[in-house]
Short mmCIF file of C-alpha atoms in Angstrom, two decimals:
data_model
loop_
_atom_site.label_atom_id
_atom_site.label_comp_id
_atom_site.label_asym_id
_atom_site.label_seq_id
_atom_site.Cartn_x
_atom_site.Cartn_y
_atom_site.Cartn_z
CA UNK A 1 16.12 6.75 -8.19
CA UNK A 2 17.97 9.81 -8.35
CA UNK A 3 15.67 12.48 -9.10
CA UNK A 4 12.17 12.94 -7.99
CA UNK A 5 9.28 11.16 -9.71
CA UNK A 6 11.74 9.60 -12.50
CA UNK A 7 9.85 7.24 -14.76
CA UNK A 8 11.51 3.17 -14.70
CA UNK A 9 14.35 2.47 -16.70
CA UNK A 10 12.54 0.45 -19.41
CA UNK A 11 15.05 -2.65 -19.91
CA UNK A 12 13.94 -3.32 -23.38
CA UNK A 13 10.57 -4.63 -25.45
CA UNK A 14 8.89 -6.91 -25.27
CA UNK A 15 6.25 -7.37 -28.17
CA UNK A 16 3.94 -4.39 -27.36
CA UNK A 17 4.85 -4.53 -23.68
CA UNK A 18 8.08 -2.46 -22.71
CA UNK A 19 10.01 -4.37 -19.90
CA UNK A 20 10.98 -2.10 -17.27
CA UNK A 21 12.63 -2.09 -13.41
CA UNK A 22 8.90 -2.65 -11.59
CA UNK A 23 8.35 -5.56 -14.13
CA UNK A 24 11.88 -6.89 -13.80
CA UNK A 25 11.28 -6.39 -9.33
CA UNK A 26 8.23 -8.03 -9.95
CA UNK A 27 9.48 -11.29 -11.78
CA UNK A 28 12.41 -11.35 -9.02
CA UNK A 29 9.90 -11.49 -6.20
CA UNK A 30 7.53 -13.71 -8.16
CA UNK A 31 10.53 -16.04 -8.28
CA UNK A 32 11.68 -15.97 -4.65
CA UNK A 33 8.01 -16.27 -3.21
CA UNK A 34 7.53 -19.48 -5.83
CA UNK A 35 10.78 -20.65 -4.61
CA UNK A 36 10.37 -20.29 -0.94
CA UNK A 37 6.83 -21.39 -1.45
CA UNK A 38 7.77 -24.83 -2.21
CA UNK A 39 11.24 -25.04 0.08
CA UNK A 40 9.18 -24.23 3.03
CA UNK A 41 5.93 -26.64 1.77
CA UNK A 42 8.33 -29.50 1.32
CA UNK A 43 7.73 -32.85 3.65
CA UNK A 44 5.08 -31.76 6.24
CA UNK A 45 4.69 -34.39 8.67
CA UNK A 46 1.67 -34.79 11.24
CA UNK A 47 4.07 -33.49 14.22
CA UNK A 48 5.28 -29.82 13.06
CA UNK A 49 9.08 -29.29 13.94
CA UNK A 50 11.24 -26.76 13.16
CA UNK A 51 10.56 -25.17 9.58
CA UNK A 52 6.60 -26.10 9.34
CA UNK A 53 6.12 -24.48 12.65
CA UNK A 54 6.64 -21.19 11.48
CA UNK A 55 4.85 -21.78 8.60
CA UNK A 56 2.35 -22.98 10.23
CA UNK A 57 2.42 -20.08 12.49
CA UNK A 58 2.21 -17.80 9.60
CA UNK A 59 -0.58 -19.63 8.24
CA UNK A 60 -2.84 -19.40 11.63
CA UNK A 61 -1.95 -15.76 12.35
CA UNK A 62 -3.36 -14.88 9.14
CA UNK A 63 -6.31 -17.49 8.90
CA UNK A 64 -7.23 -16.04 13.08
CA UNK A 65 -6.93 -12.27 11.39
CA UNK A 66 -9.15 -12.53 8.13
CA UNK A 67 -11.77 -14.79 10.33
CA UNK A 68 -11.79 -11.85 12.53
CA UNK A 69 -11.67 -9.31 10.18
CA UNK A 70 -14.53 -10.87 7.56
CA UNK A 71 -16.07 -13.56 9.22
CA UNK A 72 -15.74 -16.82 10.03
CA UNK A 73 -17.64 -17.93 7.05
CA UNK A 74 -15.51 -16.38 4.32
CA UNK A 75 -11.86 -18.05 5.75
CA UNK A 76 -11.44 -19.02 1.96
CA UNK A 77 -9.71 -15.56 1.37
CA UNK A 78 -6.91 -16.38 3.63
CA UNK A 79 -4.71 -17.42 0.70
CA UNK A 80 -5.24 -14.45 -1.01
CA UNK A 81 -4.58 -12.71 2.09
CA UNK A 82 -1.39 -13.99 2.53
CA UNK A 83 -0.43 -14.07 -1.08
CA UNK A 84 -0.57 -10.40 -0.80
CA UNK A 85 0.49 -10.01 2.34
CA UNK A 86 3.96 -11.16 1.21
CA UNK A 87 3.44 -9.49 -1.98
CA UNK A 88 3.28 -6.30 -0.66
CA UNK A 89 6.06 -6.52 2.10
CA UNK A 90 8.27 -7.93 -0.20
CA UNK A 91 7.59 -5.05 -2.73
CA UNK A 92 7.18 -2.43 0.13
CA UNK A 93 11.30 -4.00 1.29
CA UNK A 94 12.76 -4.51 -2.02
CA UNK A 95 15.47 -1.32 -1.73
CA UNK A 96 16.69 -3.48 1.12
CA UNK A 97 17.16 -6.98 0.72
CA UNK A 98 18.30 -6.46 -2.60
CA UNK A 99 20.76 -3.77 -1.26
CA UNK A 100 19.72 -1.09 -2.83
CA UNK A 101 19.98 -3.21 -6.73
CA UNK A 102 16.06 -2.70 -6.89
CA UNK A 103 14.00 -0.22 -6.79
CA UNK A 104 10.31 -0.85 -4.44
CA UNK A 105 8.26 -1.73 -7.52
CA UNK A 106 5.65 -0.02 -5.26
CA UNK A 107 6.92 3.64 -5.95
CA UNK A 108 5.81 2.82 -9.79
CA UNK A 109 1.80 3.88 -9.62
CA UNK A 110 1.24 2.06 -12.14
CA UNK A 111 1.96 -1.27 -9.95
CA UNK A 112 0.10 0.00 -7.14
CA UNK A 113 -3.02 1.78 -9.22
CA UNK A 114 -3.29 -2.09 -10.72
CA UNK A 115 -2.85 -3.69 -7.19
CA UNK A 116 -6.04 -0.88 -6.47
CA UNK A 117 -7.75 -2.43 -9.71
CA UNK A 118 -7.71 -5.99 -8.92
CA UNK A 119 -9.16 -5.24 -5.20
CA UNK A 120 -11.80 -2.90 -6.99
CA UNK A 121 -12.47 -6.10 -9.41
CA UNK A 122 -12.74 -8.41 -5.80
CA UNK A 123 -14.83 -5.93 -3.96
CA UNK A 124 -17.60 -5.65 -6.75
CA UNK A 125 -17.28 -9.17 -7.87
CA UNK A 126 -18.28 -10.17 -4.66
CA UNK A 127 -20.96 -7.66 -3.97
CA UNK A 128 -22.63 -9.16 -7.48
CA UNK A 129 -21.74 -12.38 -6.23
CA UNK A 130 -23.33 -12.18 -2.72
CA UNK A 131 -26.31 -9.88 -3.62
CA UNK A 132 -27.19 -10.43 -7.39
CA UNK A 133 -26.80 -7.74 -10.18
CA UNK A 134 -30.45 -6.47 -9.14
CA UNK A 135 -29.37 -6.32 -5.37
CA UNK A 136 -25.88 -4.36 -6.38
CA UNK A 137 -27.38 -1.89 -8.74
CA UNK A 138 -29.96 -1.32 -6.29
CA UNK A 139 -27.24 -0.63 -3.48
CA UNK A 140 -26.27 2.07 -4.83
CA UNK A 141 -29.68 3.55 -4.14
CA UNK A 142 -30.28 2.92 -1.24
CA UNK A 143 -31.03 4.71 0.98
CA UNK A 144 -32.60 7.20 -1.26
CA UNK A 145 -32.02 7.43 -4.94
CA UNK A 146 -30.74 11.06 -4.79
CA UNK A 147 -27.23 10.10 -3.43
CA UNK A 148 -26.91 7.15 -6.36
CA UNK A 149 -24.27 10.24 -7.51
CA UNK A 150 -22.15 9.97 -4.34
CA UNK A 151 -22.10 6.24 -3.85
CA UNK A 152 -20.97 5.66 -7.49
CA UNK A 153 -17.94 8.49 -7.12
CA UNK A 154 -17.43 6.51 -3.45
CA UNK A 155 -17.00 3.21 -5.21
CA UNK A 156 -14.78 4.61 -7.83
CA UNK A 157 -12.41 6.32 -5.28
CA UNK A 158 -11.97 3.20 -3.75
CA UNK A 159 -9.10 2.11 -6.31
CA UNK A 160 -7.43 5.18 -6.56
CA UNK A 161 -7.17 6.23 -3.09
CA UNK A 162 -6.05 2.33 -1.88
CA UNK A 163 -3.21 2.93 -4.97
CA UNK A 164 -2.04 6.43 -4.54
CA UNK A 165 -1.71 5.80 -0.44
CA UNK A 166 0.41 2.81 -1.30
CA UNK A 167 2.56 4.72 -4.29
CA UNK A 168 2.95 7.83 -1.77
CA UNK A 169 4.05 6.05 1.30
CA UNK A 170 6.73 4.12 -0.51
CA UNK A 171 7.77 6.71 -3.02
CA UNK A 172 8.08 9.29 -0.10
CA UNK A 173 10.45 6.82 1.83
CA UNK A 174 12.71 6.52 -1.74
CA UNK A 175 12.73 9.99 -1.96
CA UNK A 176 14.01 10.82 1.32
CA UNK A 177 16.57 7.68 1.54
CA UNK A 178 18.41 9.72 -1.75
CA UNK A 179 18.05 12.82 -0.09
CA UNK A 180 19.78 11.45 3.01
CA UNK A 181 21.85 9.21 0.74
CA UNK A 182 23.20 12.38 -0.72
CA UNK A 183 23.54 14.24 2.37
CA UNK A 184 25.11 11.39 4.92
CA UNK A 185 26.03 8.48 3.02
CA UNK A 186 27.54 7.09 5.92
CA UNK A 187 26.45 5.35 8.57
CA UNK A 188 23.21 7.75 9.29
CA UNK A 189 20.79 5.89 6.37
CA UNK A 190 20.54 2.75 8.80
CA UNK A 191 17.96 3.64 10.67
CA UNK A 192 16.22 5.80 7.79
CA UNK A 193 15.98 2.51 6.28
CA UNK A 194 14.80 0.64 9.39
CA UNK A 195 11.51 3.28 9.57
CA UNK A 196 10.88 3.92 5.98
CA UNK A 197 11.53 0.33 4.52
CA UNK A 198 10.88 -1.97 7.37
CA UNK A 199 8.23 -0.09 9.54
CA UNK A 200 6.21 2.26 7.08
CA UNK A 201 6.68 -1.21 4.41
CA UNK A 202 4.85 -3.39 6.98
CA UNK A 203 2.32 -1.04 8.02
CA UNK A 204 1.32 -0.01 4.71
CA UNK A 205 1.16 -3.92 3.65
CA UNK A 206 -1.07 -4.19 6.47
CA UNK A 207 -3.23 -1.13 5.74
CA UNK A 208 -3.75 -2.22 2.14
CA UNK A 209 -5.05 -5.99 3.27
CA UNK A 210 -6.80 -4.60 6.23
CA UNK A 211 -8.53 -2.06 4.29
CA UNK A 212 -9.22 -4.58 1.12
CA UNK A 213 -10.88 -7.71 3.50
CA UNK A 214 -12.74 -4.56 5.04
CA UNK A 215 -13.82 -3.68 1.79
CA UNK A 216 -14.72 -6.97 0.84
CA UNK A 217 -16.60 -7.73 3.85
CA UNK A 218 -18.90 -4.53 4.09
CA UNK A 219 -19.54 -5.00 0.14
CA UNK A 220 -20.78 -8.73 0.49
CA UNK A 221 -22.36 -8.35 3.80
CA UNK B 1 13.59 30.83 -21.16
CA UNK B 2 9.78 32.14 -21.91
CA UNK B 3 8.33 34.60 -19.35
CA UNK B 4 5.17 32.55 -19.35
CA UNK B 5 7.13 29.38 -18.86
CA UNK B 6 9.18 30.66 -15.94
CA UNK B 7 5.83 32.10 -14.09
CA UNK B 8 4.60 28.39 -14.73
CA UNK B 9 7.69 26.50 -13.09
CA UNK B 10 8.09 29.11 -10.20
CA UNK B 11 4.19 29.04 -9.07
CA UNK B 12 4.55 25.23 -9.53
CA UNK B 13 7.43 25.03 -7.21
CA UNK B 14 5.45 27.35 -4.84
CA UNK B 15 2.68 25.67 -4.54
CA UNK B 16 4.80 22.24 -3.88
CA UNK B 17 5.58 24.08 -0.84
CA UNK B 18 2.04 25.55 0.46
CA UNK B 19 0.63 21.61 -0.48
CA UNK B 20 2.79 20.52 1.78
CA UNK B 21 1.19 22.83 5.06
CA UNK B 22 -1.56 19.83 4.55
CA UNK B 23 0.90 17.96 6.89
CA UNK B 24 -0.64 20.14 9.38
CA UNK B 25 -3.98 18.15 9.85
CA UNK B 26 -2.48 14.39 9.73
CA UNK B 27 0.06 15.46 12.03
CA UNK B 28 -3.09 16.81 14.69
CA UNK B 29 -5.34 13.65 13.78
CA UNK B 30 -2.52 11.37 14.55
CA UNK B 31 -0.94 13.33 17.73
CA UNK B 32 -4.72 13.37 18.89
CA UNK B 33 -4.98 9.31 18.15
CA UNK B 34 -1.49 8.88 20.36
CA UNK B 35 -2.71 10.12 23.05
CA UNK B 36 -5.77 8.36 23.30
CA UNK B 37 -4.00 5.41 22.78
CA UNK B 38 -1.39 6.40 25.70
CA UNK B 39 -4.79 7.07 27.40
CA UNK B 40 -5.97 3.79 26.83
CA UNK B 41 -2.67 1.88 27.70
CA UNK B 42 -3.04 3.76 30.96
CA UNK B 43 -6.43 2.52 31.33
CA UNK B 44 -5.94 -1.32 30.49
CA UNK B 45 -2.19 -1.86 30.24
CA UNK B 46 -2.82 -5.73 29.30
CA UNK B 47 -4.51 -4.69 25.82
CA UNK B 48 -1.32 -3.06 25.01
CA UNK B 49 -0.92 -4.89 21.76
CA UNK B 50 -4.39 -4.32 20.73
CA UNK B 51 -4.38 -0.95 20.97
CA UNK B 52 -0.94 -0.34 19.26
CA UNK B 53 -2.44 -2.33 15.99
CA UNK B 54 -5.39 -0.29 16.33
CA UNK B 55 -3.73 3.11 16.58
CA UNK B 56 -0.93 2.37 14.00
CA UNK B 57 -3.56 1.53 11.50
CA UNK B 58 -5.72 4.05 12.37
CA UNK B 59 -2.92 7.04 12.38
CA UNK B 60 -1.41 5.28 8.57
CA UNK B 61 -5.02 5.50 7.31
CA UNK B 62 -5.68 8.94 8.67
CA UNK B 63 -1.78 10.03 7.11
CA UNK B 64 -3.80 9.52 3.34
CA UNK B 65 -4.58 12.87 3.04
CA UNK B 66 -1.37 14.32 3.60
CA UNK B 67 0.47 11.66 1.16
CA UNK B 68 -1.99 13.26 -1.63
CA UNK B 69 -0.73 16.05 -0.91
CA UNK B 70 2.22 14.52 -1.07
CA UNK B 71 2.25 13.17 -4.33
CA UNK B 72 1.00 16.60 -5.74
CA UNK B 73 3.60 18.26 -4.62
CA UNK B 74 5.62 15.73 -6.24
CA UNK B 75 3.84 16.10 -9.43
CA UNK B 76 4.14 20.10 -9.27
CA UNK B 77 7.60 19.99 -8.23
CA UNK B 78 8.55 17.30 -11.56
CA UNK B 79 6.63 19.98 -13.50
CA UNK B 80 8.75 22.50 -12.72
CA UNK B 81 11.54 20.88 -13.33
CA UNK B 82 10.27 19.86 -16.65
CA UNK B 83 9.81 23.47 -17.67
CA UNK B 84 13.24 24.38 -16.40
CA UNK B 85 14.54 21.61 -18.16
#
């Protein structure tokens, strides 16, 4: 990305759909977490060696975090959990372990607004789910009817403030990698790279999970 | 280029700059959460790790409001440059 707040290079079209560098990031990390998903899935066997140990390790450090986080009685989210766990980091890294080919799909805000969507989508589906359309509508109520205003703008800034933390983060660490790109291409972007892709990647990953089970959590309890 | 136009771009571009004083409170709200957390490390040095989770997530979640400001900057600042051309 050389200049500030460039819109993707659209690749070409797709029916109605243009194709552009987030969707083409997107497909390549699709791939590689489908691929490693079933190379590292491959032959368990009852006495962990190796390979399945760190998966397995992944697996519990997860499971331990969303039955602390939410509850011990809503574990069934740890897939989800962890699907987006690697989503994220994956997206959050992709300048670097493509070396430099991609772009993070998560500077596009329209990735991240729809990442903000689909937890919106989980947060009230569950607070239906758990409490009944009667129950929801009446949460917002609650606890007097004069601040129904306030909850519904709090519900709807949910999304967009989950997205635009995620876009901002990331697309502040692209800009300033050109800008030191441009400046000191030699040498002195290493450890640029090391805080904005590796450390601010991983901590916004976990923000966005840790805030979404939160979410989740407080709307179904 | 259009009087009106140039007033536009340069006010955009100025106010990029004053968005960005916002930095101002996430930088107090996370200097003040380090130092309770080197507070608390001093305190109970075996919840080190805890505490580090806590106060990383904590300082990234208070750093929102600056990255809005962030991204408006961004937006005024690809405004301007719009106008410019």
């Amino acid at each position: 990305m050389d200049s500030i707040m460039e819109t993707p290079k659209i690749y070409f079209q797709l029916g109605p759909f243009a194709v552009d560098e987030t969707i083409v990031a997107l497909w390549v990390i699709g791939g590689i977490m489908i691929v490693a998903g079933i190379i590292l899935s491959r032959n368990f066997k009852w006495l962990p060696t190796g390979r399945q140990n760190a998966v397995e390790a992944f697996v519990e450090a997860i499971d331990s975090a969303v039955s602390f986080v939410m509850g011990e009685s809503r574990r069934f989210f740890t897939p989800l959990i962890a699907t987006l766990i690697v989503l994220l980091f994956l997206a959050n890294t992709a300048g670097l372990w493509s070396f430099g080919i991609l772009d993070p799909p998560t500077a596009d805000i329209n990735m991240t607004l729809g990442l903000g969507i689909f937890s919106f989508l989980l947060i009230n589906g569950y607070a239906i789910k758990s409490h009944g359309l009667w129950g929801y509508i009446k949460g917002f109520f609650s606890p007097i009817f004069l601040l129904a205003p306030l909850n519904i703008v709090g519900e709807l800034a949910k999304p967009v403030s989950l997205g635009v933390r995620l876009f901002g983060n990331v697309l502040s660490g692209v800009v300033i990698g050109a800008l030191i790109y441009n400046a000191a291409p030699f040498l002195i972007p290493i450890p640029i790279h090391i805080y904005f892709d590796l450390f601010s990647g991983a901590i916004q990953t976990l923000v966005f999970t840790m805030l979404t089970m939160v979410f989740i959590a407080m709307a179904m309890d | 280029m259009e009087w009106n136009t140039f007033a536009v771009a340069c006010f955009a571009v100025l106010g990029a700059g004053i968005g960005i004083l916002t930095g101002l409170g996430p930088a107090l709200g996370q200097g003040y959460a380090a130092g309770k957390g080197v507070e608390a490390v001093g305190r109970q040095p075996e919840a080190h790790g805890k505490i580090m989770t806590t106060m990383v997530i904590g300082q990234a979640i208070a750093e929102t409001t600056g990255i809005y400001a962030l991204v408006i900057c961004f937006l005024l600042v690809g405004l301007a440059r719009q106008l410019v051309g």
